[in-house]
Coordinates of C-alpha atoms in Angstrom, one line a residue:
X1 CA 0.0 0.0 0.0
X2 CA 2.8 2.4 0.8
X3 CA 4.2 2.1 -2.7
X4 CA 0.7 2.9 -4.2
X5 CA 0.2 5.9 -1.8
X6 CA 3.6 7.4 -2.8
X7 CA 2.5 7.5 -6.5
X8 CA -0.4 9.9 -5.8
X9 CA 0.9 13.4 -6.6
X10 CA -1.5 15.2 -4.3
X11 CA -0.5 13.3 -1.2
X12 CA 2.5 14.2 1.1
X13 CA 5.8 12.5 0.2
X14 CA 6.8 9.4 2.3
X15 CA 8.2 10.4 5.7
X16 CA 6.7 13.9 5.4
X17 CA 4.4 15.0 8.2
X18 CA 1.1 16.7 7.5
X19 CA 1.2 19.5 10.0
X20 CA 0.1 22.3 7.7
X21 CA -2.7 22.6 5.2
X22 CA -1.6 22.8 1.5
X23 CA -3.0 23.0 -2.0
X24 CA -2.1 20.8 -5.0
X25 CA -2.8 21.7 -8.7
X26 CA -2.4 19.4 -11.6
X27 CA -0.8 20.6 -14.8
X28 CA -2.9 23.3 -16.5
X29 CA -5.1 22.1 -19.4
X30 CA -4.5 24.0 -22.7
X31 CA -7.8 23.5 -24.5
X32 CA -9.8 26.5 -25.4
X33 CA -12.5 27.5 -22.8
X34 CA -14.8 28.3 -21.4
X35 CA -14.6 25.6 -18.7
X36 CA -17.0 24.0 -16.3
X37 CA -15.8 23.1 -12.8
X38 CA -17.1 20.8 -10.1
X39 CA -16.4 20.9 -6.3
X40 CA -16.7 18.2 -3.7
X41 CA -15.1 17.1 -0.5
X42 CA -13.9 14.0 1.4
X43 CA -13.5 13.6 5.1
X44 CA -16.0 16.0 6.6
X45 CA -17.2 13.6 9.3
X46 CA -14.2 11.5 10.4
X47 CA -12.4 12.1 13.7
X48 CA -9.1 11.2 12.0
X49 CA -7.1 12.8 9.2
X50 CA -7.6 15.8 6.9
X51 CA -10.6 17.4 5.3
X52 CA -9.9 17.4 1.5
X53 CA -11.7 19.6 -1.0
X54 CA -11.3 18.8 -4.6
X55 CA -12.2 20.5 -7.9
X56 CA -12.1 19.2 -11.4
X57 CA -12.6 21.2 -14.6
X58 CA -12.8 20.6 -18.3
X59 CA -13.9 22.7 -21.4
X60 CA -17.7 23.0 -21.9
X61 CA -17.1 21.4 -25.3
X62 CA -15.7 18.3 -23.5
X63 CA -18.8 17.5 -21.5
X64 CA -19.9 14.6 -23.7
X65 CA -16.5 12.9 -23.5
X66 CA -16.5 13.5 -19.7
X67 CA -19.8 11.6 -19.4
X68 CA -18.2 8.5 -20.8
X69 CA -15.2 8.3 -18.5
X70 CA -17.0 6.6 -15.5
X71 CA -16.9 9.3 -12.9
X72 CA -19.5 9.2 -10.1
X73 CA -19.9 9.7 -6.4
X74 CA -16.6 8.3 -5.0
X75 CA -18.4 6.6 -2.1
X76 CA -20.1 4.3 -4.6
X77 CA -16.8 3.2 -6.2
X78 CA -14.2 0.7 -5.1
X79 CA -10.7 1.8 -4.1
X80 CA -9.3 0.3 -7.3
X81 CA -11.9 2.1 -9.5
X82 CA -11.2 5.5 -7.8
X83 CA -7.4 5.1 -8.3
X84 CA -8.0 4.3 -12.0
X85 CA -10.2 7.3 -12.4
X86 CA -7.7 9.6 -10.9
X87 CA -5.2 8.3 -13.4
X88 CA -7.7 9.1 -16.2
X89 CA -8.2 12.5 -14.7
X90 CA -4.5 13.1 -15.0
X91 CA -4.0 11.5 -18.4
X92 CA -5.7 14.1 -20.6
X93 CA -3.5 17.1 -19.9
X94 CA -5.1 19.0 -22.8
X95 CA -8.7 18.9 -21.5
X96 CA -8.7 17.9 -17.8
X97 CA -7.4 19.7 -14.7
X98 CA -7.9 19.1 -11.0
X99 CA -6.8 20.5 -7.7
X100 CA -7.2 19.7 -4.0
X101 CA -7.1 21.7 -0.8
X102 CA -5.9 19.5 2.1
X103 CA -6.9 21.0 5.5
X104 CA -4.8 19.3 8.1
X105 CA -6.4 18.0 11.4
X106 CA -4.6 20.6 13.5
X107 CA -6.1 23.5 11.3
X108 CA -9.6 22.0 11.6
X109 CA -9.3 21.8 15.4
X110 CA -7.7 25.1 15.9
X111 CA -10.4 26.8 13.9
X112 CA -13.2 25.1 15.8
X113 CA -11.7 25.6 19.2
X114 CA -10.8 29.3 18.9
X115 CA -13.1 32.0 20.1
X116 CA -15.2 32.9 18.2
X117 CA -14.9 29.5 16.4
X118 CA -14.5 29.0 12.7
X119 CA -16.9 26.1 12.3
X120 CA -16.5 23.3 9.7
X121 CA -19.0 25.0 7.4
X122 CA -16.9 28.1 7.2
X123 CA -13.7 26.2 6.8
X124 CA -15.3 24.3 3.9
X125 CA -16.4 27.6 2.3
X126 CA -12.9 29.0 2.6
X127 CA -11.4 25.9 1.0
X128 CA -13.9 26.1 -1.9
X129 CA -13.4 29.8 -2.5
X130 CA -9.6 29.4 -2.4
X131 CA -9.6 26.7 -5.0
X132 CA -11.9 28.6 -7.4
X133 CA -9.8 31.7 -7.1
X134 CA -6.6 29.9 -7.7
X135 CA -8.0 28.2 -10.8
X136 CA -9.2 31.5 -12.1
X137 CA -5.8 33.1 -11.3
X138 CA -4.1 30.5 -13.6
X139 CA -6.1 31.9 -16.6
X140 CA -8.9 29.3 -16.7
X141 CA -12.2 30.9 -17.9
X142 CA -15.0 29.4 -15.9
X143 CA -18.6 29.7 -17.1
X144 CA -20.3 27.2 -14.8
X145 CA -19.5 25.8 -11.4
X146 CA -21.3 22.9 -9.7
X147 CA -20.9 22.5 -5.9
X148 CA -21.9 19.5 -3.8
X149 CA -23.0 21.0 -0.4
X150 CA -25.2 20.4 2.6
X151 CA -27.4 22.8 4.5
X152 CA -28.9 25.9 2.9
X153 CA -27.8 25.5 -0.7
X154 CA -29.7 28.5 -2.0
X155 CA -28.0 30.9 0.4
X156 CA -24.6 29.4 -0.4
X157 CA -25.3 29.6 -4.1
X158 CA -26.1 33.3 -3.8
X159 CA -23.0 33.9 -1.7
X160 CA -20.7 32.3 -4.3
X161 CA -22.4 34.1 -7.1
X162 CA -21.8 37.4 -5.4
X163 CA -18.1 36.6 -5.0
X164 CA -17.6 35.5 -8.6
X165 CA -19.9 37.6 -10.9
X166 CA -20.2 36.3 -14.4
X167 CA -20.0 32.6 -13.3
X168 CA -23.2 30.5 -13.2
X169 CA -23.2 28.6 -9.9
X170 CA -25.3 25.5 -9.1
X171 CA -25.1 24.4 -5.5
X172 CA -27.0 21.3 -4.6
X173 CA -27.0 18.2 -2.5
X174 CA -25.8 14.9 -4.1
X175 CA -24.2 16.9 -6.9
X176 CA -21.5 14.2 -7.2
X177 CA -24.2 11.8 -8.5
X178 CA -25.9 14.4 -10.7
X179 CA -22.9 16.0 -12.5
X180 CA -19.9 14.0 -13.8
X181 CA -17.5 16.9 -13.3
X182 CA -18.4 16.9 -9.5
X183 CA -18.0 13.1 -9.5
X184 CA -14.4 13.7 -10.8
X185 CA -13.8 16.3 -8.0
X186 CA -15.1 13.7 -5.5
X187 CA -12.6 11.1 -6.8
X188 CA -9.7 13.6 -6.5
X189 CA -10.7 14.5 -3.0
X190 CA -11.3 10.9 -1.8
X191 CA -8.2 9.4 -3.3
X192 CA -6.1 12.2 -1.8
X193 CA -7.6 11.8 1.6
X194 CA -7.2 8.0 1.7
X195 CA -3.6 8.4 0.7
X196 CA -3.0 11.0 3.4
X197 CA -4.4 8.7 6.1
X198 CA -2.9 5.4 4.9
X199 CA 0.5 7.0 4.4
X200 CA 0.4 9.1 7.6
X201 CA 3.8 9.8 9.0
X202 CA 3.7 9.6 12.8
X203 CA 6.2 11.9 14.4
X204 CA 5.2 11.0 18.0
X205 CA 7.5 9.1 20.4
X206 CA 10.1 7.6 18.0
X207 CA 10.1 4.8 15.5
X208 CA 8.8 2.0 17.8
X209 CA 5.7 4.1 18.9
X210 CA 5.1 5.1 15.3
X211 CA 4.9 1.5 14.2
X212 CA 2.4 0.9 16.9
X213 CA 0.3 3.9 15.8
X214 CA 0.3 2.5 12.3
X215 CA -2.1 -0.2 13.4
X216 CA -5.6 -0.4 12.0
X217 CA -7.2 3.0 12.4
X218 CA -10.5 2.0 10.7
X219 CA -12.5 4.3 8.5
X220 CA -11.8 7.3 10.8
X221 CA -15.5 7.8 11.6
X222 CA -16.3 8.0 15.3
X223 CA -18.9 5.2 15.1
X224 CA -16.4 2.7 13.6
X225 CA -15.4 0.1 16.3
X226 CA -11.8 -0.1 14.8
X227 CA -11.4 3.7 15.0
X228 CA -12.8 3.7 18.6
X229 CA -10.3 0.9 19.6
X230 CA -7.4 2.8 17.9
X231 CA -8.3 6.0 19.7
X232 CA -8.4 4.3 23.1
X233 CA -5.0 2.5 22.5
X234 CA -3.3 5.7 21.1
X235 CA -4.1 8.2 23.9
X236 CA -1.1 9.6 25.8
X237 CA -2.2 10.8 29.3
X238 CA -0.2 14.0 29.2
X239 CA -0.1 15.0 25.5
X240 CA -3.3 13.5 24.2
X241 CA -3.3 12.1 20.7
X242 CA -1.1 12.1 17.6
X243 CA -1.6 14.9 15.0
X244 CA -3.8 12.6 13.0
X245 CA -6.6 13.2 15.5
X246 CA -9.1 16.1 15.4
X247 CA -9.0 17.3 19.0
X248 CA -12.2 19.4 18.5
X249 CA -14.4 16.3 18.0
X250 CA -16.7 15.3 20.9
X251 CA -15.5 11.7 20.8
X252 CA -11.9 12.9 21.5
X253 CA -13.0 15.4 24.2
X254 CA -14.9 12.6 26.1
X255 CA -11.9 10.3 25.9
X256 CA -9.5 13.0 27.1
X257 CA -11.8 13.8 30.1
X258 CA -11.9 10.1 31.0
X259 CA -8.3 8.9 30.3
X260 CA -6.0 11.9 30.3
X261 CA -4.4 13.6 33.3
X262 CA -6.3 16.6 34.6
X263 CA -4.7 20.0 34.1
X264 CA -5.2 23.1 36.3
X265 CA -4.2 26.4 34.8
X266 CA -3.0 28.8 37.5
X267 CA -2.8 32.5 36.9
X268 CA -2.2 34.5 40.1
X269 CA -3.8 37.6 38.7
X270 CA -6.9 35.9 37.4
X271 CA -9.0 36.1 40.5
X272 CA -8.5 39.9 41.0
X273 CA -9.1 40.5 37.3
X274 CA -12.4 38.7 37.4
X275 CA -13.4 40.6 40.5
X276 CA -12.7 43.9 38.8
X277 CA -15.2 43.1 36.2
X278 CA -17.9 41.6 38.4
X279 CA -21.2 43.5 38.5
X280 CA -21.9 45.7 41.5
X281 CA -24.8 45.4 43.9
X282 CA -27.4 47.8 45.2
X283 CA -27.2 51.2 43.5
X284 CA -24.1 50.0 41.6
X285 CA -26.0 47.0 40.1
X286 CA -24.7 46.1 36.7
X287 CA -21.6 48.3 37.1
X288 CA -18.2 46.8 37.6
X289 CA -15.5 48.4 39.7
X290 CA -13.6 49.3 36.5
X291 CA -16.6 51.2 35.2
X292 CA -16.9 53.1 38.6
X293 CA -13.2 53.9 38.8
X294 CA -13.3 55.4 35.3
X295 CA -16.6 57.1 36.0
X296 CA -18.2 55.4 33.0
X297 CA -21.9 56.0 32.5
X298 CA -24.3 54.1 30.2
X299 CA -25.6 56.4 27.4
X300 CA -29.0 55.0 28.2
X301 CA -29.2 57.2 31.3
X302 CA -29.0 60.5 29.4

């Protein structure tokens, strides 16, 4: 499997850690435009590994040929079929192009745990917008873009249309089964994500521990018994989990609460700082000591 993973151009090189998000672009097709482009993702739900957004694009005039190549929702295809389709996607350099944005687990968790949080929907939008902008910046003329999305698709469609005037957007659920170009994007995203997870380079605790961590991780979904078993066996009481794990997932938070050492953060000035901003009582109700010292008055009293 390692040999096969290393041949995928959009995956990290062997022994290269995935600690930062990155973008990969295939060689630019040279056929005359305008082009259509499809967008889809892989890895939204798993507790392990990156979230990968993929785009695929071809000339409008190439749509009939595109329909005969066998692209479909990647979840309905075997691993071997997906790999073959990615090779097909890379084999016609004149007409076909594709790109992926790989959002590493640390970036996903950092976004979701910051205040205010950048939730997964927003991170997905950012990845989609970045890919479209970078394809346009390379000189590809886009006339139509098809996006597979969840939630309020009409609102998202209007938002993308406002960002890219002149491009006709179609945002819908199950787009990967409705439009071949989205199916191609689905394949690019799925094959890349699988390669990232299967070829994951564990930096933690030396070579012997890395081999242990390489054991069966399962599908990466929180409901998968193999993934659950791997998480339980991989927890480190002080430092938590390897970088493969998304710390912001509830499954991980529960395990850390149960199995990891408790940590108490001590800040000697914290108590007095909280007291300074506590609300007053009586006539000073709803006014903190800071407000009183600075003689601040609500404009509502004028």
